[in-house]
PDB file of C-alpha atoms in Angstrom:
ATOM      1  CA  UNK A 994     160.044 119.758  73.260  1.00 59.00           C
ATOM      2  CA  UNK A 995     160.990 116.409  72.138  1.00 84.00           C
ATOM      3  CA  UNK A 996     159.332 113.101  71.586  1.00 93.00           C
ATOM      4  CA  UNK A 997     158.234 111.749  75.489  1.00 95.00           C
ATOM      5  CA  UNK A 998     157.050 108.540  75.976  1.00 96.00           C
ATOM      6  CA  UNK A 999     154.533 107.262  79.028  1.00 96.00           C
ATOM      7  CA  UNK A1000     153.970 103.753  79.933  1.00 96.00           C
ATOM      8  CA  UNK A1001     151.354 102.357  82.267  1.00 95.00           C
ATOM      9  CA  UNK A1002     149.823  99.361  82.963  1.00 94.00           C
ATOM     10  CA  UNK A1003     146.112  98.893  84.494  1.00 92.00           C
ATOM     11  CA  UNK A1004     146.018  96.127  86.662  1.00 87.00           C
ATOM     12  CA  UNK A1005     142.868  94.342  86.868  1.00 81.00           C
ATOM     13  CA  UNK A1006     142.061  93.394  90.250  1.00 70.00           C
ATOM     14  CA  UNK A1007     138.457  92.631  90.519  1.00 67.00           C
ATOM     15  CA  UNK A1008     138.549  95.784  92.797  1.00 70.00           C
ATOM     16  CA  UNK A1009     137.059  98.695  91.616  1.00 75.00           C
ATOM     17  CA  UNK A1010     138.195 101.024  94.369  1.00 79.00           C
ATOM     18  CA  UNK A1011     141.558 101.808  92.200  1.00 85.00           C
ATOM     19  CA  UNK A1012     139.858 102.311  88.571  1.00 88.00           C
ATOM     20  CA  UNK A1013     141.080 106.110  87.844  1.00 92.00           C
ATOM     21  CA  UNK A1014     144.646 106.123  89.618  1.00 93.00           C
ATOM     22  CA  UNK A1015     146.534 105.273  85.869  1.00 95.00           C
ATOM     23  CA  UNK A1016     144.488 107.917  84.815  1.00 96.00           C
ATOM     24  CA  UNK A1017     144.821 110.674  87.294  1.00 96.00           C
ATOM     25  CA  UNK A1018     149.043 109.739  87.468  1.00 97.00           C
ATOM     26  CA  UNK A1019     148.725 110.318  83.449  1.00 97.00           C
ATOM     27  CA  UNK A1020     147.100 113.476  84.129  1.00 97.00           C
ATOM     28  CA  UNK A1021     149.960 114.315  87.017  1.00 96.00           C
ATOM     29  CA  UNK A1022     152.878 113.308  83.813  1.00 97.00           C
ATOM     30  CA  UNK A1023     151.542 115.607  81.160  1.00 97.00           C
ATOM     31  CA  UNK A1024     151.552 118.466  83.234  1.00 96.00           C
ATOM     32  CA  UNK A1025     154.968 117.992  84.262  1.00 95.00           C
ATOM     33  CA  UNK A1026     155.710 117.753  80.780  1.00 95.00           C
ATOM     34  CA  UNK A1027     154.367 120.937  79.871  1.00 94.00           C
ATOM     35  CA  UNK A1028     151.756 119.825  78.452  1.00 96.00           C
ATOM     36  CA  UNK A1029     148.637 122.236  78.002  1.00 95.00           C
ATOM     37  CA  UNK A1030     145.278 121.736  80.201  1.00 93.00           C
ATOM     38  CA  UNK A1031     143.108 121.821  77.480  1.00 93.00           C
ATOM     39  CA  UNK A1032     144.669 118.389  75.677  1.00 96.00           C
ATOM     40  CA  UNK A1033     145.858 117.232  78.930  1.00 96.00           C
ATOM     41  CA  UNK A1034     142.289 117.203  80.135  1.00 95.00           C
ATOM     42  CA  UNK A1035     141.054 115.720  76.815  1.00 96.00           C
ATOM     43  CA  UNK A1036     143.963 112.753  76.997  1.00 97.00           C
ATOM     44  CA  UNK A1037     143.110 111.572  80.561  1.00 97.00           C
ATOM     45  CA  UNK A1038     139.715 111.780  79.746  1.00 96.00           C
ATOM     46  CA  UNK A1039     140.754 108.924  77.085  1.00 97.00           C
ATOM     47  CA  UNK A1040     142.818 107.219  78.896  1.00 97.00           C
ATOM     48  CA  UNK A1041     140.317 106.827  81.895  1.00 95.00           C
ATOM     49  CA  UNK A1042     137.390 105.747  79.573  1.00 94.00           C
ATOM     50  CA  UNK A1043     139.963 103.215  78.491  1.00 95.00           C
ATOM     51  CA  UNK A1044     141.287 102.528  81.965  1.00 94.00           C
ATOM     52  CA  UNK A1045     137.866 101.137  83.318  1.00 90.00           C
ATOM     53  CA  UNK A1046     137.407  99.214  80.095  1.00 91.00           C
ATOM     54  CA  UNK A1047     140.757  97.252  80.781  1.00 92.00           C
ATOM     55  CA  UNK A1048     139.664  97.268  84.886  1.00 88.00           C
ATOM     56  CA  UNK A1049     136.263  96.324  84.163  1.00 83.00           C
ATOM     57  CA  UNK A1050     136.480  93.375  81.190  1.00 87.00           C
ATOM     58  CA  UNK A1051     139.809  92.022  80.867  1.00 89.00           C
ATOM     59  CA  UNK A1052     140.957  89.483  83.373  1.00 88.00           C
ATOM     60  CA  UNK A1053     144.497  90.731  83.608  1.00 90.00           C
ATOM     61  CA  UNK A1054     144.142  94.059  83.251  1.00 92.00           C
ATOM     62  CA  UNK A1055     146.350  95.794  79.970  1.00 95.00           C
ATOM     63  CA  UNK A1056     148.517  98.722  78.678  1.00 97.00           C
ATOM     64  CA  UNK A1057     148.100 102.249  78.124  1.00 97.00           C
ATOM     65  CA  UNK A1058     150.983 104.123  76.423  1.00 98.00           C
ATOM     66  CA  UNK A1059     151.097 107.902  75.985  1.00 98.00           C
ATOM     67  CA  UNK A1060     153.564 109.686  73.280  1.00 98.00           C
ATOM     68  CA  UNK A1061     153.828 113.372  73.330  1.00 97.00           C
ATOM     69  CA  UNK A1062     154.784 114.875  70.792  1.00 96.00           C
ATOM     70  CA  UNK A1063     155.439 118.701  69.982  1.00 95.00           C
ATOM     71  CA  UNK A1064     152.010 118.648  67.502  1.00 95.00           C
ATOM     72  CA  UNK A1065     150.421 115.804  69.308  1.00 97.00           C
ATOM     73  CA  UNK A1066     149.502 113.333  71.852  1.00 98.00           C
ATOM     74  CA  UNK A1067     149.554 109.628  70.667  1.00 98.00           C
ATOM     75  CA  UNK A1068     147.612 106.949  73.288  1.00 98.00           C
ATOM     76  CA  UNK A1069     147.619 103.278  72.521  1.00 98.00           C
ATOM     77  CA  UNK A1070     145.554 101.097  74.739  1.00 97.00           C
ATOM     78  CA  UNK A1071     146.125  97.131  74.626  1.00 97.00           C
ATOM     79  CA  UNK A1072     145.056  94.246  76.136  1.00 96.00           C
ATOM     80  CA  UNK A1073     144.806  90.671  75.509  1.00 94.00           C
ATOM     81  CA  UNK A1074     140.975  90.245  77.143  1.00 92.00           C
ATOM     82  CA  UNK A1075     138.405  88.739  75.746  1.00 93.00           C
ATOM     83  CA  UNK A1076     137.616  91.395  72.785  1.00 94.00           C
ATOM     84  CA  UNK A1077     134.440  93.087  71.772  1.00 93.00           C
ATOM     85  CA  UNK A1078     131.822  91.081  69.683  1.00 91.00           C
ATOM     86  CA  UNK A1079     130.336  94.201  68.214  1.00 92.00           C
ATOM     87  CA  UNK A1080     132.733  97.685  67.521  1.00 93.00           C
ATOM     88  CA  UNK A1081     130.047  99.458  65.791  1.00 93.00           C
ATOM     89  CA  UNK A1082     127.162  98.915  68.280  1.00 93.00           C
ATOM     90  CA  UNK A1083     129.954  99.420  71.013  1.00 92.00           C
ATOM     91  CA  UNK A1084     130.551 102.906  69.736  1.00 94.00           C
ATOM     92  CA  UNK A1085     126.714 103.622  69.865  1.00 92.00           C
ATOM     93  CA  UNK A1086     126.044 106.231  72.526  1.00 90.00           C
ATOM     94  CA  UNK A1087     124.007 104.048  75.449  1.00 89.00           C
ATOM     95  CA  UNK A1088     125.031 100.645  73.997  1.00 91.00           C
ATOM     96  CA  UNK A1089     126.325  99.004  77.241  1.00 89.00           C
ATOM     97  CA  UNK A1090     126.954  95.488  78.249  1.00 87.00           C
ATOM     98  CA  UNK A1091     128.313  96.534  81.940  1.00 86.00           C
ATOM     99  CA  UNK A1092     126.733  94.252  84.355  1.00 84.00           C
ATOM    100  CA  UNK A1093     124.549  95.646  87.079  1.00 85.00           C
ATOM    101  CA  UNK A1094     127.027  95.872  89.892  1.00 81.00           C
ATOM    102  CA  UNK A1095     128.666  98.367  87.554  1.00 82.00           C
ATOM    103  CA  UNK A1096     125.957 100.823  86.957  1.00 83.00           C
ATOM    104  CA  UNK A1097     125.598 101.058  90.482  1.00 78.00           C
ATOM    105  CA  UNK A1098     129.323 102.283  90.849  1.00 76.00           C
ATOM    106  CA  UNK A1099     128.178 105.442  88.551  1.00 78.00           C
ATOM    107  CA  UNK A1100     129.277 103.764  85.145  1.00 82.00           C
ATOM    108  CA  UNK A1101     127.942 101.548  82.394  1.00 83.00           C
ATOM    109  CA  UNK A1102     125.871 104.792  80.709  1.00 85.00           C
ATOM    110  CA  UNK A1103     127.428 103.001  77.428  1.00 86.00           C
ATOM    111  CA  UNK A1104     129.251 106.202  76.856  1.00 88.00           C
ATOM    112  CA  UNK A1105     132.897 104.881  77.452  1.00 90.00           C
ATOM    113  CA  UNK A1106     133.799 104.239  73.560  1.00 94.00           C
ATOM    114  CA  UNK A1107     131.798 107.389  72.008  1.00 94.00           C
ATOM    115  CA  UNK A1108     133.267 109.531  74.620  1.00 94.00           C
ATOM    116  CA  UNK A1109     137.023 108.795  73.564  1.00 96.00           C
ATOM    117  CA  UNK A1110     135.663 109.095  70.434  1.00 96.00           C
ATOM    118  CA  UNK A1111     134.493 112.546  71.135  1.00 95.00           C
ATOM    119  CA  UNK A1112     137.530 113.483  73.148  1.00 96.00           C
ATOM    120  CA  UNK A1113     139.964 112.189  69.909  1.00 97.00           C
ATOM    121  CA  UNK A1114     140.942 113.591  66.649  1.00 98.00           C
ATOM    122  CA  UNK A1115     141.767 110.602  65.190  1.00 98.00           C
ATOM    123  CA  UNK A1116     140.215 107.069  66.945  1.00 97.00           C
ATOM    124  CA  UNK A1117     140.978 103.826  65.527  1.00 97.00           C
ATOM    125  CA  UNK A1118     139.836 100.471  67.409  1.00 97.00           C
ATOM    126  CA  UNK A1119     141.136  97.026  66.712  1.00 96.00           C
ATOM    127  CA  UNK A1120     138.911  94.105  68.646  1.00 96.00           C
ATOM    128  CA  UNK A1121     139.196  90.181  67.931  1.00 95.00           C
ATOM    129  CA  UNK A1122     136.621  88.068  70.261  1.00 95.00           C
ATOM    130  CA  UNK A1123     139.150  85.958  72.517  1.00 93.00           C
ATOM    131  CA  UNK A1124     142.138  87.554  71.238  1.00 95.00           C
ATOM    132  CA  UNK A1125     141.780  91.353  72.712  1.00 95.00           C
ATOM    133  CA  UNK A1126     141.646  95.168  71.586  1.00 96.00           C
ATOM    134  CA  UNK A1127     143.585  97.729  71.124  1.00 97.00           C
ATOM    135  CA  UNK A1128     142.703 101.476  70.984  1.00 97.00           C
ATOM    136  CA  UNK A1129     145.056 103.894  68.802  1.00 98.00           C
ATOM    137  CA  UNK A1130     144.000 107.822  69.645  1.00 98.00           C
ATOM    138  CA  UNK A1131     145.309 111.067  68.750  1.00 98.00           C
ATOM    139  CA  UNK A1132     144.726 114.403  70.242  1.00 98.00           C
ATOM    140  CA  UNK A1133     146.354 117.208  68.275  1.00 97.00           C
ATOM    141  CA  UNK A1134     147.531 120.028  70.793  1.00 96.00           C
ATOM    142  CA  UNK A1135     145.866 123.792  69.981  1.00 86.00           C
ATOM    143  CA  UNK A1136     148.010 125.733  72.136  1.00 73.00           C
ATOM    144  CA  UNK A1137     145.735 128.335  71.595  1.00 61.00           C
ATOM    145  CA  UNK A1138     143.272 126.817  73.674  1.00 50.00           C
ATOM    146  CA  UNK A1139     145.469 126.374  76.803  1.00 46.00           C
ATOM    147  CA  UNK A1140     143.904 128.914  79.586  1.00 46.00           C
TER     148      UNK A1140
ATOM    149  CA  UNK B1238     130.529 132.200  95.959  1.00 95.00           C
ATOM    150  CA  UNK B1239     133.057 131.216  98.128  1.00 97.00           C
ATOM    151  CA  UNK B1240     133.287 127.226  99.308  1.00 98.00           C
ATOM    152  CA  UNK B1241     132.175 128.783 102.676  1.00 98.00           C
ATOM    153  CA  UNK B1242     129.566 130.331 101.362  1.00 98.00           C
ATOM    154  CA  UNK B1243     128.271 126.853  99.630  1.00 98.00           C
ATOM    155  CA  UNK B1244     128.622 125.637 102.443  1.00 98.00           C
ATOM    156  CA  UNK B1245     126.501 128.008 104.310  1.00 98.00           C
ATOM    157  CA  UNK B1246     123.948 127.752 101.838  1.00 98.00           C
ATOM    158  CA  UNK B1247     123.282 124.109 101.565  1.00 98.00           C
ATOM    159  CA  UNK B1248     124.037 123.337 105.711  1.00 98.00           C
ATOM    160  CA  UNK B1249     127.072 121.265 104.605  1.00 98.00           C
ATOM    161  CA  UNK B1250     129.937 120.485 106.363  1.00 98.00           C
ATOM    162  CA  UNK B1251     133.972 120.250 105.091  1.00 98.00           C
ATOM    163  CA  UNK B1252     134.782 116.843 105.337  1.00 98.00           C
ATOM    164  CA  UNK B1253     138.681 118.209 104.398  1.00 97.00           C
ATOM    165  CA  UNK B1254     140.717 121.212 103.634  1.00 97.00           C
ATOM    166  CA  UNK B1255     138.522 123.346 105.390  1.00 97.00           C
ATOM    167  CA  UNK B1256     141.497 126.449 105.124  1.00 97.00           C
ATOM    168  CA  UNK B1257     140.118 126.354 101.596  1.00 97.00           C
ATOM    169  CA  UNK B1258     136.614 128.016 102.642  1.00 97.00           C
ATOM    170  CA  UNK B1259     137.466 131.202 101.056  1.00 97.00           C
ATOM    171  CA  UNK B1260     137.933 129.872  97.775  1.00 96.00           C
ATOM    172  CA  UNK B1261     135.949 131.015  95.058  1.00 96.00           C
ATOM    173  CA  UNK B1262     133.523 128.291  92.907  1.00 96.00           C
ATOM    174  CA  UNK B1263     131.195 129.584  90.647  1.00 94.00           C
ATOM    175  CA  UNK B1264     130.125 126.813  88.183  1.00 95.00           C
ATOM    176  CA  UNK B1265     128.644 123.611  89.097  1.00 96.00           C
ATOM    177  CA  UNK B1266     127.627 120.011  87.549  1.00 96.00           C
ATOM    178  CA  UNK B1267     125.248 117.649  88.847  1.00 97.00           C
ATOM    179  CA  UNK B1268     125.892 114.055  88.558  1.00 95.00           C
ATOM    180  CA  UNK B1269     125.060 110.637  89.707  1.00 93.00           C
ATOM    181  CA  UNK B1270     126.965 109.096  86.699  1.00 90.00           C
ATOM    182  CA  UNK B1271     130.202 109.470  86.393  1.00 90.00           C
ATOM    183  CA  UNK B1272     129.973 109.063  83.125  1.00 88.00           C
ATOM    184  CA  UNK B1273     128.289 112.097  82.098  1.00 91.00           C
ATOM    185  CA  UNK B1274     130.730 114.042  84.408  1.00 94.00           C
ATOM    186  CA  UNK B1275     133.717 112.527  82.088  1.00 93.00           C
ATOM    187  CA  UNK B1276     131.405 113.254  78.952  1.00 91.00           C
ATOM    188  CA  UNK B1277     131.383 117.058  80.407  1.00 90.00           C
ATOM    189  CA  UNK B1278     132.572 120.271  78.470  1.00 86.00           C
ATOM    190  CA  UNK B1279     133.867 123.224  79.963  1.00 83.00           C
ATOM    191  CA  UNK B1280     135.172 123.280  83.784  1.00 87.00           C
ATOM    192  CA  UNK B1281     133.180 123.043  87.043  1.00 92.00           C
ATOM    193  CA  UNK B1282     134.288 124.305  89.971  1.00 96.00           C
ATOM    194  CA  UNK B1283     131.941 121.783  92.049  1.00 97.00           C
ATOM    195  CA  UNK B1284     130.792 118.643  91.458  1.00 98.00           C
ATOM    196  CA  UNK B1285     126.994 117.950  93.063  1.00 98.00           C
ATOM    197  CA  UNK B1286     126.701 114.152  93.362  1.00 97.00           C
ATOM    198  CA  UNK B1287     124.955 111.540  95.248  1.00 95.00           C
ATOM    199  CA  UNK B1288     127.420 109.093  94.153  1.00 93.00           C
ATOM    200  CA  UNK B1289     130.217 108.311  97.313  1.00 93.00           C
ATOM    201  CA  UNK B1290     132.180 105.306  95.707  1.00 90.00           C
ATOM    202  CA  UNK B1291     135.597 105.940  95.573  1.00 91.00           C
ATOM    203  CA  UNK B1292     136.105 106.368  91.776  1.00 91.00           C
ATOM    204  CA  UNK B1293     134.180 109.727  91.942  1.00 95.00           C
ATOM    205  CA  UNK B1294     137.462 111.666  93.730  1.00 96.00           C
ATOM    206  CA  UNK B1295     139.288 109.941  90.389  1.00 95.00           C
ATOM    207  CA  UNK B1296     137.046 111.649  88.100  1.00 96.00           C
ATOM    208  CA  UNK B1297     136.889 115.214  89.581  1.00 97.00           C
ATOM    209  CA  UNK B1298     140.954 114.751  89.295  1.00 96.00           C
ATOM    210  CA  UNK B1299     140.800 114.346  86.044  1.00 95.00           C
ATOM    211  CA  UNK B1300     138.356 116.629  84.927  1.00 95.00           C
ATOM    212  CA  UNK B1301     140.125 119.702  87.445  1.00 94.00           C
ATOM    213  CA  UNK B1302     136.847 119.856  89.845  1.00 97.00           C
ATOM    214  CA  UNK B1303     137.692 121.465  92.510  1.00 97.00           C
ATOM    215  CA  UNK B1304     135.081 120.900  95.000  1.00 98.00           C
ATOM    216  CA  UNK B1305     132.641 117.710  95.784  1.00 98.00           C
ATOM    217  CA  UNK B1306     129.636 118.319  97.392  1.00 98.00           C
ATOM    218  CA  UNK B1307     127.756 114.872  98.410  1.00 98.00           C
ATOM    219  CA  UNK B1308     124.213 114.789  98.976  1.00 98.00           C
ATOM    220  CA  UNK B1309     122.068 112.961 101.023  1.00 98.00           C
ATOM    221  CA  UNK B1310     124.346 113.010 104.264  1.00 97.00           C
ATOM    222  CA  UNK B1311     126.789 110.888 102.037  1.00 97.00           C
ATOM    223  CA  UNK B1312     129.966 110.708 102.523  1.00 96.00           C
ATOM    224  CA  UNK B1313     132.888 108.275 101.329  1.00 95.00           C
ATOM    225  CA  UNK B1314     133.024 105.052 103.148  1.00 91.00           C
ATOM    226  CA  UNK B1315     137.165 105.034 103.097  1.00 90.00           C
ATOM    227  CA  UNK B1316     139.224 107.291 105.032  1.00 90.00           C
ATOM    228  CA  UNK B1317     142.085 106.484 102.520  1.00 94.00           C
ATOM    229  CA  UNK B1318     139.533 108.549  99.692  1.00 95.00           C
ATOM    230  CA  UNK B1319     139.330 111.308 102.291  1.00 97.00           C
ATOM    231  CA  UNK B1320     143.222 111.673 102.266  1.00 96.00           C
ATOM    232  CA  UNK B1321     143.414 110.894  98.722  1.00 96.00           C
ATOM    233  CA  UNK B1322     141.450 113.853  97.860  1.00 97.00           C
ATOM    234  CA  UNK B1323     143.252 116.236 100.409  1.00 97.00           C
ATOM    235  CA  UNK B1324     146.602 115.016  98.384  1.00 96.00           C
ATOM    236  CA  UNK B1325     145.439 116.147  95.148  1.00 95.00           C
ATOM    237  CA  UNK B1326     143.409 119.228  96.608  1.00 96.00           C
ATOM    238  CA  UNK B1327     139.749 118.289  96.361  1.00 98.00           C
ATOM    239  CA  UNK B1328     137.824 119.565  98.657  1.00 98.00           C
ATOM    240  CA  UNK B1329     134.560 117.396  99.863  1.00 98.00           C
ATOM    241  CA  UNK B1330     131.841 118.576 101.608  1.00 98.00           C
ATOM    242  CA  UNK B1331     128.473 116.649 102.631  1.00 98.00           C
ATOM    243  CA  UNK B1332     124.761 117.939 102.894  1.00 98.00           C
ATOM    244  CA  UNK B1333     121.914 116.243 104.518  1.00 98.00           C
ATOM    245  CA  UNK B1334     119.657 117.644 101.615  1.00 98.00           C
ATOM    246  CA  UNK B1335     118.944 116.382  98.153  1.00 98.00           C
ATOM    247  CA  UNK B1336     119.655 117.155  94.809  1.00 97.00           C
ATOM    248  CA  UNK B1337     117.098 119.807  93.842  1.00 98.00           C
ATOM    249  CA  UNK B1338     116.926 121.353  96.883  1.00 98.00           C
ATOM    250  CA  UNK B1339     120.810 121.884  96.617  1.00 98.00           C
ATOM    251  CA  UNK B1340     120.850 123.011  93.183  1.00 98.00           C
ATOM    252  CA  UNK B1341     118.246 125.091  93.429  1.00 98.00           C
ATOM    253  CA  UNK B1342     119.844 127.108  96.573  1.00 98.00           C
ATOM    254  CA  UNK B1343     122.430 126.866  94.629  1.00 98.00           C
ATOM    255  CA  UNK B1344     121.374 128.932  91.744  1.00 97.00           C
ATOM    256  CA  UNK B1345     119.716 131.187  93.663  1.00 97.00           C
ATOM    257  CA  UNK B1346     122.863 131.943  95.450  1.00 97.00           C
ATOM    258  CA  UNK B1347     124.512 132.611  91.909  1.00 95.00           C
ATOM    259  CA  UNK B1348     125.826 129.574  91.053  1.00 96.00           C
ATOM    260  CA  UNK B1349     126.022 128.582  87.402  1.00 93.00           C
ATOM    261  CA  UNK B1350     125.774 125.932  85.225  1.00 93.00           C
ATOM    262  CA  UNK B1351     129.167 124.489  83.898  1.00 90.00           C
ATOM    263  CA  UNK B1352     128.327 123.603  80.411  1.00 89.00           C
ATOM    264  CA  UNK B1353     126.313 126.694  80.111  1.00 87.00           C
ATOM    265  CA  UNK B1354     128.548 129.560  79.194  1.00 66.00           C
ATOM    266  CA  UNK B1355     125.842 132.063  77.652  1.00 61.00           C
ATOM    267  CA  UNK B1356     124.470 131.746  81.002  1.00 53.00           C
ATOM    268  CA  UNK B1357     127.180 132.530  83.157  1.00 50.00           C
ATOM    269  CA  UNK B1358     127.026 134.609  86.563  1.00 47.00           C
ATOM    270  CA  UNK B1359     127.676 138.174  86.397  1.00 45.00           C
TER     271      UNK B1359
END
């Protein structure tokens, strides 16, 4: 299979009742692809962690882009919101700065960054207060795994 | 255990896809967070929550749960979720009981724990 490329964009609407949709349509692409469940469940797993960032703290919402590749799955996440003061506390299970209204949607456990940590091979996060973050992540595909 | 079955069990009704009934679910997660249901390994079949906003259909999609049982007579408050789910083939169901009471008819009945392989159902 050759190099396929995704784009979406999470619009941030000050609604929650879409956060997931990107996420779930991403899920719906790498299947048609061809992709197998085991990384396609491990990529929107990523990209929805990522997804409610953009939904929940950026103003205008940002980009996810997905590149599949024969070996792996490349996910860049961008947006231009207002950046994260602290990356290594961020990354600490249970370090949350969600506001209340949040954690009584089901989310806010402070497990959004460690978790696409977890789910990655490779994770590399970019954030500049005022200026925004992006998210590169890789998920190598073990074809063995796909059941 | 078939979604009847579960059904059965926990006096729950099918809020959807009801042709489904026969289907067979035999692991389980229970979750108020969503956010331990994302941080879950291995698959469940059925997703135990007390959690109705709309987000939780999203995560079940993603994570290939099959079946959401609400507790607590919950149900979603938008009939857009309802069809939503029925689009992507999640079947919801809602009990009047809580939590442990469900789970632990649950077990009893032979369900298993998700992210407990060694202990699987025979």
């Amino acid at each position: 299979m050759d190099r396929q490329v995704f784009a979406y964009s999470v619009v941030s609407t000050g609604s929650f009742d879409d956060v997931g949709v990107v996420s779930t349509e991403i899920k719906r692409d790498l299947e048609e692809a061809g992709v197998e469940k085991d990384t396609v469940r491990r990529v929107a797993v990523i990209c929805f962690e990522a997804e409610m960032n953009l939904a929940l703290y950026t103003e205008r919402g940002g980009n996810i882009q997905v590149v599949v590749e024969p070996d792996r799955v490349d996910i860049y996440v961008e947006d231009d919101g207002p950046g994260i003061e602290d990356v290594e506390k961020a990354m600490q299970p249970g370090y949350s700065t969600a506001p209340l209204w949040v954690h009584e949607l089901g989310f806010g456990a402070g497990m959004g960054l460690p978790n696409m940590k977890e789910n990655s091979d490779i994770f590399e996060i970019v954030s500049e207060l005022g200026k925004g973050t992006k998210i590169h992540s890789v998920v190598f595909r073990r074809k063995e795994d796909a059941a | 255990m078939t979604l009847k079955e579960v059904a059965q069990t926990v006096e729950a009704e099918f809020l959807n896809l009801e042709d489904r009934a026969d289907e067979e679910v035999n692991t389980a997660c229970a979750a108020d967070l969503l956010s331990d249901v994302l941080a879950m390994r291995g698959d469940a079949a059925l997703l135990i929550t007390g959690e109705a906003a709309p987000q939780v259909v999203r995560v079940a999609d993603v994570m290939n749960i099959r079946a959401i049982l609400y507790v607590r007579g919950k149900r979603p408050q938008k009939k857009d979720i309802i069809r939503w789910a029925t689009q992507r083939g999640i079947v919801l169901l809602s009990t009047p009981l809580p939590t442990f009471e469900v789970c632990g008819r649950l077990y009893k009945a032979g369900m298993r724990c998700s992210e407990c392989p060694e202990d699987e159902a025979a």
